[in-house]
Short mmCIF file of N, CA and C and ligand atoms in Angstrom, two decimals:
data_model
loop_
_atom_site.label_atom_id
_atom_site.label_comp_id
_atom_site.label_asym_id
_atom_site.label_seq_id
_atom_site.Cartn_x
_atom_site.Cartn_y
_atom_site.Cartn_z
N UNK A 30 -74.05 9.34 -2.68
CA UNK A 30 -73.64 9.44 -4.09
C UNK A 30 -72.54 8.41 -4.39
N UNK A 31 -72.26 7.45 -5.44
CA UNK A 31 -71.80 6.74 -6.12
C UNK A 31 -70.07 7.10 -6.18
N UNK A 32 -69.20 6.98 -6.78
CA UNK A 32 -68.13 7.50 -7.08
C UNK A 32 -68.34 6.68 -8.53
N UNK A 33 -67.01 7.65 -9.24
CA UNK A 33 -67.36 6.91 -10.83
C UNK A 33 -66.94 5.51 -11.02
N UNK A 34 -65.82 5.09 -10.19
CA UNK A 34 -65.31 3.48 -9.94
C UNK A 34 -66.47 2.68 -9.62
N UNK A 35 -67.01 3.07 -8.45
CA UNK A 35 -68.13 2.27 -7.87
C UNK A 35 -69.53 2.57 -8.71
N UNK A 36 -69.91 3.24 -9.87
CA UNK A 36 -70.89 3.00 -10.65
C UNK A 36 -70.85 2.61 -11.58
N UNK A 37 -69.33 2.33 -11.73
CA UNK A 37 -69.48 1.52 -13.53
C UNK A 37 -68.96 0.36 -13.07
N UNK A 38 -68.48 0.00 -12.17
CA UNK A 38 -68.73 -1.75 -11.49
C UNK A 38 -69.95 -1.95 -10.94
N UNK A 39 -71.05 -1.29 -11.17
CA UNK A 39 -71.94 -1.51 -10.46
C UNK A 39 -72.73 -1.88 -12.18
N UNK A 40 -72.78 -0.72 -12.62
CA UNK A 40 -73.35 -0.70 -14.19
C UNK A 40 -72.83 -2.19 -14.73
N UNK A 41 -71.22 -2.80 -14.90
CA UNK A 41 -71.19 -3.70 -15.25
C UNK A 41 -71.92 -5.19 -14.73
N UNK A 42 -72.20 -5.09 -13.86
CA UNK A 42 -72.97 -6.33 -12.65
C UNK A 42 -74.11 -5.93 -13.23
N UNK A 43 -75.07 -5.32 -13.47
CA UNK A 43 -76.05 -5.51 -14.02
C UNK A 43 -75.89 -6.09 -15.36
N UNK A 44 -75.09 -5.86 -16.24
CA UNK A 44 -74.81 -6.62 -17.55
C UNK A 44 -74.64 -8.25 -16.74
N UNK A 45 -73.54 -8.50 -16.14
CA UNK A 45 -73.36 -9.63 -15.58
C UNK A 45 -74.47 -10.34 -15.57
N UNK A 46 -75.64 -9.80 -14.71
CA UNK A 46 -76.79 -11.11 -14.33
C UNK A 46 -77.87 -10.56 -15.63
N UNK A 47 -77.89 -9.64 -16.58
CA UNK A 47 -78.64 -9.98 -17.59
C UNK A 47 -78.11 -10.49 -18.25
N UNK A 48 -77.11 -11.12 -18.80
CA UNK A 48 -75.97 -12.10 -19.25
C UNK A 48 -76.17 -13.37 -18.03
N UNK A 49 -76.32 -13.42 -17.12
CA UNK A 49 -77.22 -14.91 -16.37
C UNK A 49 -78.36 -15.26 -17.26
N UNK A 50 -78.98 -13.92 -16.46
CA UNK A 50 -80.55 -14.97 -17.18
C UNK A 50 -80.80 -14.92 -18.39
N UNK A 51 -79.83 -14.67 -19.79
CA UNK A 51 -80.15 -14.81 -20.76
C UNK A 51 -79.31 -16.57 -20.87
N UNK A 52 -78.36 -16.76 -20.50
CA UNK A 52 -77.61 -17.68 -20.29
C UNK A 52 -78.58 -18.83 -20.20
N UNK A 53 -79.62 -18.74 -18.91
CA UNK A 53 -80.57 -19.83 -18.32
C UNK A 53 -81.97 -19.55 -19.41
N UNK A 54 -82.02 -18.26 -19.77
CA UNK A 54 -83.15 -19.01 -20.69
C UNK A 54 -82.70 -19.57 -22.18
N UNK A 55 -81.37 -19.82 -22.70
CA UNK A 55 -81.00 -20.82 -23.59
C UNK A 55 -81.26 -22.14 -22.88
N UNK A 56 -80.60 -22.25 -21.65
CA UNK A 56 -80.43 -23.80 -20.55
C UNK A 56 -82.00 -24.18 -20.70
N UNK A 57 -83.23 -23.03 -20.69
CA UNK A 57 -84.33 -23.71 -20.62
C UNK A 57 -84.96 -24.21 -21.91
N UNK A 58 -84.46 -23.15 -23.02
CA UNK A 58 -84.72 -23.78 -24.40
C UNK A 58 -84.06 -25.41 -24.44
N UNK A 59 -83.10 -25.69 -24.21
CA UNK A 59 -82.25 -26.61 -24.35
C UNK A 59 -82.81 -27.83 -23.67
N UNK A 60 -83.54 -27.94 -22.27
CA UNK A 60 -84.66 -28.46 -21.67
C UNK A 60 -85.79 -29.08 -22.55
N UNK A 61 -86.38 -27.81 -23.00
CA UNK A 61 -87.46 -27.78 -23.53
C UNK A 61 -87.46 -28.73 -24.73
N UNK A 62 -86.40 -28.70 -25.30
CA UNK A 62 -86.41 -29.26 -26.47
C UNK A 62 -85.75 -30.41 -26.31
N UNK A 63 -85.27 -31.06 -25.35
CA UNK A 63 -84.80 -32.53 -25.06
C UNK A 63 -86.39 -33.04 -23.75
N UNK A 64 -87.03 -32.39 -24.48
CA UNK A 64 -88.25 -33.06 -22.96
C UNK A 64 -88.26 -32.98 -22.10
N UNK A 65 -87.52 -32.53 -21.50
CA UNK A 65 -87.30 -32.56 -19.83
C UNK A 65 -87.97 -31.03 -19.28
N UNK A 66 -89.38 -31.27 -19.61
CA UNK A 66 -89.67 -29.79 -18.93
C UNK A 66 -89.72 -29.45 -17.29
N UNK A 67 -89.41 -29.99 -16.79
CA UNK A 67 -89.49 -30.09 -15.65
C UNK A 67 -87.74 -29.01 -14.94
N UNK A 68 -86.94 -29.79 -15.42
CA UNK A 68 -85.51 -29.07 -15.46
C UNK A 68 -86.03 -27.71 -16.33
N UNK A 69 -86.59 -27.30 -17.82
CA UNK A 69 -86.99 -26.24 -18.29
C UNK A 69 -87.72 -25.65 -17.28
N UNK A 70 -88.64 -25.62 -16.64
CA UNK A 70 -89.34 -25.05 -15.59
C UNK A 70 -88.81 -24.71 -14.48
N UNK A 71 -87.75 -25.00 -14.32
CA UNK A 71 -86.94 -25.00 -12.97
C UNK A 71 -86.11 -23.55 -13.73
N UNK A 72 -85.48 -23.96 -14.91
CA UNK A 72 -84.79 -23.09 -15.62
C UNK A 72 -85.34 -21.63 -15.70
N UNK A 73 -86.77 -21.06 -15.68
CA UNK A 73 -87.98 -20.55 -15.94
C UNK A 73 -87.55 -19.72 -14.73
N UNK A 74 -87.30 -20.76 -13.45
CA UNK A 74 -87.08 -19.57 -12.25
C UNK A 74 -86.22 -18.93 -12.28
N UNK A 75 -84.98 -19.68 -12.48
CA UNK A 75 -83.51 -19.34 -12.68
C UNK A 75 -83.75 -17.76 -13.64
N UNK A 76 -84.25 -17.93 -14.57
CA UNK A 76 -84.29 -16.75 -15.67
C UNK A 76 -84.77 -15.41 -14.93
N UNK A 77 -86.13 -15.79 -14.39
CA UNK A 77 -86.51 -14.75 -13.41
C UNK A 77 -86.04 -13.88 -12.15
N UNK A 78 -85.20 -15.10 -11.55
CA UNK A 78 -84.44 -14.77 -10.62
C UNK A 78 -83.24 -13.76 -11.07
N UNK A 79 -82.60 -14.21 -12.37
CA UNK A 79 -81.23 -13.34 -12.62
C UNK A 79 -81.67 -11.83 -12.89
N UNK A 80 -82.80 -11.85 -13.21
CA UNK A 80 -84.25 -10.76 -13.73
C UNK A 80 -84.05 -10.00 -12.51
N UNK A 81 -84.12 -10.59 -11.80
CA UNK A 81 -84.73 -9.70 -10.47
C UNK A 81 -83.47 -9.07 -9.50
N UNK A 82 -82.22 -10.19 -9.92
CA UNK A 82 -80.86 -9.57 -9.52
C UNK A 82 -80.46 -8.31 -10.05
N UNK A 83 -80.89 -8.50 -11.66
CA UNK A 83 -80.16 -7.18 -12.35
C UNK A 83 -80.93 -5.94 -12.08
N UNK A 84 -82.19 -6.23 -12.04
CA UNK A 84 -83.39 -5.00 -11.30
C UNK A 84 -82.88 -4.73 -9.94
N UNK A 85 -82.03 -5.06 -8.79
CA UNK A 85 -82.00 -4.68 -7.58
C UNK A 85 -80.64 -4.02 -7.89
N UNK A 86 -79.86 -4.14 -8.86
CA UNK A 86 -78.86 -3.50 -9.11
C UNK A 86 -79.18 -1.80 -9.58
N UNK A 87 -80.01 -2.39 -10.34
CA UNK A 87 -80.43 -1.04 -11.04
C UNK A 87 -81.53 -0.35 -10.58
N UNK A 88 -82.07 -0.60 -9.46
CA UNK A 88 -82.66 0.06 -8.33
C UNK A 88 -81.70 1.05 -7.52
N UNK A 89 -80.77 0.40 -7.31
CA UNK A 89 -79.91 0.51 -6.37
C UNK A 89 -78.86 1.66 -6.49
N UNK A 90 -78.45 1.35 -7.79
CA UNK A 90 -77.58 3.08 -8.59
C UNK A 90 -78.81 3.99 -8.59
N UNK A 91 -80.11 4.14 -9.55
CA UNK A 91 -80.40 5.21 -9.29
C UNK A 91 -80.70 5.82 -7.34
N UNK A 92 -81.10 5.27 -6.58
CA UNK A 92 -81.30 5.27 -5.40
C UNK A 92 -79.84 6.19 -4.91
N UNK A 93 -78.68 5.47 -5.47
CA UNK A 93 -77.67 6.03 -5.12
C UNK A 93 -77.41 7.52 -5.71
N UNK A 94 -78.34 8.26 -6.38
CA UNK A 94 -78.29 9.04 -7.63
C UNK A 94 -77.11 8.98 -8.80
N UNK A 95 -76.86 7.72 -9.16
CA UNK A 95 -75.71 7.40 -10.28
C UNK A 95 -76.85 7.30 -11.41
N UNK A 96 -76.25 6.99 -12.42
CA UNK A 96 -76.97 7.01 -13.79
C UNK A 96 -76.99 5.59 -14.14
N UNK A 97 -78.22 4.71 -14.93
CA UNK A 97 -78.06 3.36 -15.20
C UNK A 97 -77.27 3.34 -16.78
N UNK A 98 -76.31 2.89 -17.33
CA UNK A 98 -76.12 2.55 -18.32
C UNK A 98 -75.98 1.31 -19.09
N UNK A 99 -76.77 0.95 -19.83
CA UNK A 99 -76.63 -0.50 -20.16
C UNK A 99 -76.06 -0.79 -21.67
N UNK A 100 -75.84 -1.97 -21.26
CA UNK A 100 -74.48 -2.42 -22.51
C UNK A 100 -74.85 -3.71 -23.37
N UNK A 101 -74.07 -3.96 -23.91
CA UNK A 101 -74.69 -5.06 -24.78
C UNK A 101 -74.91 -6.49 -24.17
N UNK A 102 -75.76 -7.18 -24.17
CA UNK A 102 -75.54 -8.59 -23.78
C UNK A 102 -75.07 -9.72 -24.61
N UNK A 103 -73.51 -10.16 -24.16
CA UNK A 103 -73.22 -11.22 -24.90
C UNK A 103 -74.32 -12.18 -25.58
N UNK A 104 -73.97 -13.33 -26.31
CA UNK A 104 -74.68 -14.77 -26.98
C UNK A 104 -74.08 -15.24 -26.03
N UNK A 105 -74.97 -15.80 -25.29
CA UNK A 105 -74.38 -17.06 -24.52
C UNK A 105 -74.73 -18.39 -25.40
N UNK A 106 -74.03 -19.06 -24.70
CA UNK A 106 -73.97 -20.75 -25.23
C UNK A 106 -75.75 -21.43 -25.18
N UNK A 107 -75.71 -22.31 -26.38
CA UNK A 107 -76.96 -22.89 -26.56
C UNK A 107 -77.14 -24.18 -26.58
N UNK A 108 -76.19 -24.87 -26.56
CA UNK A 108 -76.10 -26.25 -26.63
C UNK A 108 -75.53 -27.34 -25.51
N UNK A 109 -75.84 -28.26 -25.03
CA UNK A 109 -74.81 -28.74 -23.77
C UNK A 109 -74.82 -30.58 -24.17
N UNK A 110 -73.74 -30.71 -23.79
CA UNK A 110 -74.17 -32.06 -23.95
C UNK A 110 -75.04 -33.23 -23.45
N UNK A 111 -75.39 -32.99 -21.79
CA UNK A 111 -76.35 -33.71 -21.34
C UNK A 111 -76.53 -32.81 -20.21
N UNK A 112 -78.05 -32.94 -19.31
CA UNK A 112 -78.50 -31.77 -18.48
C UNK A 112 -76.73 -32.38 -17.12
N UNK A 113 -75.95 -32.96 -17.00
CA UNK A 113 -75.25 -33.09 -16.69
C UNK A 113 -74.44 -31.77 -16.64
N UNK A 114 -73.97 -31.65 -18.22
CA UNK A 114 -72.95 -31.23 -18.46
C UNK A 114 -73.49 -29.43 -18.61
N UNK A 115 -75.07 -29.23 -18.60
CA UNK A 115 -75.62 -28.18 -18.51
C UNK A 115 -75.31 -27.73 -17.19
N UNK A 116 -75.58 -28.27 -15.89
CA UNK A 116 -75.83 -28.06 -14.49
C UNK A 116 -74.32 -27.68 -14.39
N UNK A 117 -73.28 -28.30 -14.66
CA UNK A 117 -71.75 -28.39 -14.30
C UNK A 117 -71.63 -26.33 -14.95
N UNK A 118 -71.97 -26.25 -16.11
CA UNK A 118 -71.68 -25.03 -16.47
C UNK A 118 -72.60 -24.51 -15.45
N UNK A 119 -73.93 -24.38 -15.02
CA UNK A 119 -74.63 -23.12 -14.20
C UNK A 119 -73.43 -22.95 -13.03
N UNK A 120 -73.14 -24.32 -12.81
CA UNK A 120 -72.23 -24.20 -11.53
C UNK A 120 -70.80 -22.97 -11.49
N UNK A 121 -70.51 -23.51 -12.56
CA UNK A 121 -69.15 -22.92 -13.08
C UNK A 121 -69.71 -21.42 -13.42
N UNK A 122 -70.63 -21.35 -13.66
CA UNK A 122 -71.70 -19.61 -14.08
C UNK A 122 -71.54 -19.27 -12.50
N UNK A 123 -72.05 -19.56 -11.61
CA UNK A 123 -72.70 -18.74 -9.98
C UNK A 123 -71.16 -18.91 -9.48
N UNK A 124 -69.88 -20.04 -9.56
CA UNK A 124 -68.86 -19.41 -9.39
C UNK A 124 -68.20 -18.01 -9.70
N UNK A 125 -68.66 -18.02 -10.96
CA UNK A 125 -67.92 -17.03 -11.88
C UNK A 125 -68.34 -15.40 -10.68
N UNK A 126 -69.62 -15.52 -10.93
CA UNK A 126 -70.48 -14.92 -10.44
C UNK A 126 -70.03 -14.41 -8.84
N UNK A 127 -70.30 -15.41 -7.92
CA UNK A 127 -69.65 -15.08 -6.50
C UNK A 127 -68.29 -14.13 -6.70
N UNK A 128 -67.48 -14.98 -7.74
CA UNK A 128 -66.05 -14.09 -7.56
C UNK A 128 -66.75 -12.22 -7.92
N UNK A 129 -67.25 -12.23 -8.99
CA UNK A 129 -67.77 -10.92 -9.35
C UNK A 129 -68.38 -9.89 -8.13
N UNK A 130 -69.07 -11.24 -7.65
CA UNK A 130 -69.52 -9.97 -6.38
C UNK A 130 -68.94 -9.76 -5.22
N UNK A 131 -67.70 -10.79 -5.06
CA UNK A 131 -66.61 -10.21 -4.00
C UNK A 131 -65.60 -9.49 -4.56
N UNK A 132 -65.59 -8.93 -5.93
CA UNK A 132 -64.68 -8.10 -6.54
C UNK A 132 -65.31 -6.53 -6.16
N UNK A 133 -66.80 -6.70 -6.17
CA UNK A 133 -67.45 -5.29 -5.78
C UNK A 133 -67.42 -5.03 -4.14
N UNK A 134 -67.07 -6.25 -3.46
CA UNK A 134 -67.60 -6.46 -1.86
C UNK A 134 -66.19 -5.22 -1.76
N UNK A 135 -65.01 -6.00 -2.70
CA UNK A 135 -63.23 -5.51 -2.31
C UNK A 135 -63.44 -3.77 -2.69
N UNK A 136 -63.98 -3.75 -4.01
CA UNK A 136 -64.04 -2.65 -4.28
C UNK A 136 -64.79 -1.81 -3.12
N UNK A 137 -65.92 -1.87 -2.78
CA UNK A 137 -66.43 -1.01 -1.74
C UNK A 137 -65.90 -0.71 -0.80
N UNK A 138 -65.09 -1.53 -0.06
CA UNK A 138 -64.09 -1.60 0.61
C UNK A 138 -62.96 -0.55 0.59
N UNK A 139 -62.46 -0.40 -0.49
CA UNK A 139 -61.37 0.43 -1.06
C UNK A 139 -61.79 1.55 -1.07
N UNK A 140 -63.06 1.91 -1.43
CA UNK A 140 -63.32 3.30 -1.94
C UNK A 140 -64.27 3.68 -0.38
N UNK A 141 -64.46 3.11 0.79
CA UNK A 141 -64.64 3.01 1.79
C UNK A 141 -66.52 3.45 1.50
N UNK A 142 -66.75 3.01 0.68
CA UNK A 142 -68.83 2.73 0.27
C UNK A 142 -69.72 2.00 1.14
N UNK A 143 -69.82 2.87 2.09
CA UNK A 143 -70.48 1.69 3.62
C UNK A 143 -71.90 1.20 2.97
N UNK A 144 -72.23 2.13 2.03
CA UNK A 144 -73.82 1.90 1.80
C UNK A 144 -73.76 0.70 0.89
N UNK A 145 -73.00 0.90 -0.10
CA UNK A 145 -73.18 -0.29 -0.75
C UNK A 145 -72.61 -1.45 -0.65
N UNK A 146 -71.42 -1.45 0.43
CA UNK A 146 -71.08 -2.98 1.27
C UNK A 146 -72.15 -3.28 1.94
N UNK A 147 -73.31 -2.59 2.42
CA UNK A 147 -74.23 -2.81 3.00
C UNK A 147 -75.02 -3.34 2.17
N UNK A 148 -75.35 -3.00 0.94
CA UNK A 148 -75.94 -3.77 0.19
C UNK A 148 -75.89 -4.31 -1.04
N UNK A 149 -74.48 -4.76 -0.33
CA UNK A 149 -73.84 -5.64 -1.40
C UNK A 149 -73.96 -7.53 -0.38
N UNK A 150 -74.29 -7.28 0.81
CA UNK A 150 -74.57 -8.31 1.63
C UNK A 150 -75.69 -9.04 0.98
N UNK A 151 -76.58 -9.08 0.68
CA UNK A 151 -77.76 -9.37 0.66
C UNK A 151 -77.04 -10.58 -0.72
N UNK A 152 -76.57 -10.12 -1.46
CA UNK A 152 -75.75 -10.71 -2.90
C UNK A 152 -74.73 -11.91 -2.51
N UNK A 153 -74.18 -11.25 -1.39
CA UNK A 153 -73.12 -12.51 -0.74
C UNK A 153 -73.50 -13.51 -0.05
N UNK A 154 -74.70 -13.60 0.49
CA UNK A 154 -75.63 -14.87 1.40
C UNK A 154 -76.41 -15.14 -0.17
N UNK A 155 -77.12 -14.83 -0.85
CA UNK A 155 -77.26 -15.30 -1.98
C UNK A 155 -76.55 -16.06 -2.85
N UNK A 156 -75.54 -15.89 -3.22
CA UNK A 156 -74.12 -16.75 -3.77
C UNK A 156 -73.97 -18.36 -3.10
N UNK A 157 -74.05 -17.89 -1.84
CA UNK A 157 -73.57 -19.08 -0.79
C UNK A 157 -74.68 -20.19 -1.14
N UNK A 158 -76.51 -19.70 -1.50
CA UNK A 158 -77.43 -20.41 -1.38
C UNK A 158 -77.59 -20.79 -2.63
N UNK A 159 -77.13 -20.14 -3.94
CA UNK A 159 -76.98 -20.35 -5.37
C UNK A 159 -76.28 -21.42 -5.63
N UNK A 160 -75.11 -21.51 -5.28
CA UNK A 160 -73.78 -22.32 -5.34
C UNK A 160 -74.50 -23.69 -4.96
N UNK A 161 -74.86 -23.80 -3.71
CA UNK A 161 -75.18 -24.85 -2.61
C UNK A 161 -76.36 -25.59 -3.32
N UNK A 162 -77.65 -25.28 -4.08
CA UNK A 162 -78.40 -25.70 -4.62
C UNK A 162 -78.29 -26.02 -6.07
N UNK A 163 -77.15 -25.45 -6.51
CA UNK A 163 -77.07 -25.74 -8.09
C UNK A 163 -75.72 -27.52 -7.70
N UNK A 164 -75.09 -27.16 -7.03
CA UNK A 164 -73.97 -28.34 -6.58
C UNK A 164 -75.00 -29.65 -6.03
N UNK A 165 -75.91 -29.44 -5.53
CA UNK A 165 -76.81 -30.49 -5.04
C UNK A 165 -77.71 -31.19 -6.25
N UNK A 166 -77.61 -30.22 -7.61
CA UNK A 166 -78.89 -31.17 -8.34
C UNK A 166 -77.29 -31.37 -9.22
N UNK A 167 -75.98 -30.60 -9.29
CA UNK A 167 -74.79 -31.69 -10.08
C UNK A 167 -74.57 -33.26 -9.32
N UNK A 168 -74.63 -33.01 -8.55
CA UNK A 168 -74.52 -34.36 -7.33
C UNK A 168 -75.39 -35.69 -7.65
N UNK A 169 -76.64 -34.67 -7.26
CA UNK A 169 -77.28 -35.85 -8.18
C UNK A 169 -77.87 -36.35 -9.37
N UNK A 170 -77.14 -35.14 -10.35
CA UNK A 170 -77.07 -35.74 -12.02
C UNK A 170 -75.95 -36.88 -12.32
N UNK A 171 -74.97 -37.01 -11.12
CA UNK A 171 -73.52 -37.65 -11.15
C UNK A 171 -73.96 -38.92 -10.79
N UNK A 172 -74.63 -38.86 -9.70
CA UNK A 172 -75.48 -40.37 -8.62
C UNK A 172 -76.45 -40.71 -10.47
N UNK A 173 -77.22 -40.47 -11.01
CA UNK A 173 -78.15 -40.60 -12.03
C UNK A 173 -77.49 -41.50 -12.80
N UNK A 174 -76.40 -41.01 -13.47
CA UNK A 174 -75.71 -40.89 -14.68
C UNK A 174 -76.50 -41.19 -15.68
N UNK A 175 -76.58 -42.44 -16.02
CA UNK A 175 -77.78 -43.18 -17.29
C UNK A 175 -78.86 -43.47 -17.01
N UNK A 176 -79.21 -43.16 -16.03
CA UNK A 176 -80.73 -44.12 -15.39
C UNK A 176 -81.84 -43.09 -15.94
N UNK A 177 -82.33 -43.60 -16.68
CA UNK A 177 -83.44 -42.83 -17.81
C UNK A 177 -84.55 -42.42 -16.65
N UNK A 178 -84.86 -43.49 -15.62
CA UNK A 178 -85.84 -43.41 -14.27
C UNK A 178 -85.29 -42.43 -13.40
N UNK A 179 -84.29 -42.60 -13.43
CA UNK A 179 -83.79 -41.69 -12.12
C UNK A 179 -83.69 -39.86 -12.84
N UNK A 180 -83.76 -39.84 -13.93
CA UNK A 180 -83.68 -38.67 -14.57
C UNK A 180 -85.09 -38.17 -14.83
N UNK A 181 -86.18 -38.77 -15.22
CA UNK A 181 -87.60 -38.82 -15.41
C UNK A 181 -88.20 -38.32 -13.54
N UNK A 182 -87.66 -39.21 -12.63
CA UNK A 182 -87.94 -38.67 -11.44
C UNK A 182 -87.39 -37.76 -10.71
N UNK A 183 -86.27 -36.77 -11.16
CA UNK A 183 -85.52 -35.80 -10.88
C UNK A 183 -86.07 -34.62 -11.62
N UNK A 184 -86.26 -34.60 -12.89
CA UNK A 184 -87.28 -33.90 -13.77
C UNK A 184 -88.63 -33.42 -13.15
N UNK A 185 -89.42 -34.51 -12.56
CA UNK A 185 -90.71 -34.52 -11.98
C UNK A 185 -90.53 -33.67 -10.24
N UNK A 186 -89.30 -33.76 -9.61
CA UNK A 186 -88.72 -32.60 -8.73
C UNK A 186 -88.26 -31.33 -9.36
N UNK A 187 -87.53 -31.16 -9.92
CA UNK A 187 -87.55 -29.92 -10.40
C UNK A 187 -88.82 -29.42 -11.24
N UNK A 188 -89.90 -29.95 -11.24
CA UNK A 188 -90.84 -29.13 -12.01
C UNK A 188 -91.46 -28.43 -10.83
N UNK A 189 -91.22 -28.61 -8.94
CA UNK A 189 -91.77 -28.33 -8.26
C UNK A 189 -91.45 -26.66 -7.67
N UNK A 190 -90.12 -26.63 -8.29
CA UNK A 190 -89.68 -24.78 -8.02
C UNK A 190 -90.65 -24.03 -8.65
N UNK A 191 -90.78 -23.36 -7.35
CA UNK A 191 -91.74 -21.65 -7.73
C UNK A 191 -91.00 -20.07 -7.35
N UNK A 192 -90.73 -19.93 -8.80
CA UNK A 192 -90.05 -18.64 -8.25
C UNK A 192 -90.93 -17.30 -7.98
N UNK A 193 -90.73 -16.82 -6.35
CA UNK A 193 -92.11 -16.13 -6.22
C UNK A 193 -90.81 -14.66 -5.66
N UNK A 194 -91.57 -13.60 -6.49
CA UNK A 194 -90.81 -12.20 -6.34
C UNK A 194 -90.57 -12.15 -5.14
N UNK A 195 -89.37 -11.74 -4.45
CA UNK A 195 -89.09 -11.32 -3.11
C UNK A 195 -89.67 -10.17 -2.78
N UNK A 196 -90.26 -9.46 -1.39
CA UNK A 196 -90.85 -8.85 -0.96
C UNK A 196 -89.59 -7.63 -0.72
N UNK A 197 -89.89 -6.53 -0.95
CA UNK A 197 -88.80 -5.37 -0.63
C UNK A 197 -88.20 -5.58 1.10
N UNK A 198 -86.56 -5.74 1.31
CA UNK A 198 -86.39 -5.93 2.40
C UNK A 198 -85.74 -7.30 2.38
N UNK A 199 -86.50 -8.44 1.79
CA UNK A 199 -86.10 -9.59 1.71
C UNK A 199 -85.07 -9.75 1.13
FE1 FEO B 42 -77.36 -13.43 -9.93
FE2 FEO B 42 -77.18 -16.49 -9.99
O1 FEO B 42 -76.42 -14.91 -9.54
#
């Protein structure tokens, strides 16, 4: 069973990543409509993925027998100035993010919640691989800068992500 601290930080983290992937499907509108479907398609996973974060959350309370309550989802931002300055915010988003889920790692901790430090792991090797792949395509939007080619062939890589549902366990 839950304690009431540890289910309404839990309840809020699900707002958190449905507030992601509403976040990334503006980033993919924003794609979409500067041509670059390829970055939009990549975006497509991103959306799904935050989808599937906030569903393991909310798996996870009722499992715990807590109650799901859901809250409003901010407007996130719709506009960026170049997929540059888009990528720099996701980055600055999965920061935000990591801190959030070592605020629940501390909290579990405190309230001594073995079950859900236990599966709150799965979230913290996730972060590490979020961070690490979103910093690798800022890297090389930075290496790009103006090169209309080098952006056209970075586009044509990111159209190659497939976001495929994780298997229970995974
Ligand atoms: Fe659900 Fe991208 O963190």
């Amino acid at each position: 069973m839950l304690n009431a601290k540890m289910l309404k930080a839990l309840n809020g983290q699900i707002n958190a990543e449905m507030y992601s992937s509403y976040l990334y499907l503006g980033m993919e509108a924003y794609f979409q409509s500067i041509s670059l479907n390829g970055f939009a398609s990549w975006m497509r996973g991103q959306v799904q993925e935050e989808l599937f974060h906030a569903m393991k959350f909310y798996d996870f309370v009722f499992e715990r027998g807590g109650q799901v309550t859901l809250q409003t989802i901010k407007k996130p931002e719709s506009s960026w100035k170049s997929p540059l300055d888009a990528f720099k915010n996701v980055l600055k988003h999965e920061q935000l993010v990591t801190s959030l889920i070592n605020d629940l790692v501390n909290l579990a901790i405190a309230e001594k919640d073995h079950a859900t430090l236990n599966f709150l792991q799965w979230f913290v090797a996730e972060q590490v691989e979020e961070e690490a792949s979103v910093g690798e395509i800022v890297d090389k939007l930075k290496l790009i800068k103006n090169d209309t080619s080098g952006l056209f062939f970075l586009d044509a890589d990111m159209s190659k992500r497939v976001f495929t549902l994780p298997q229970k366990g995974e």
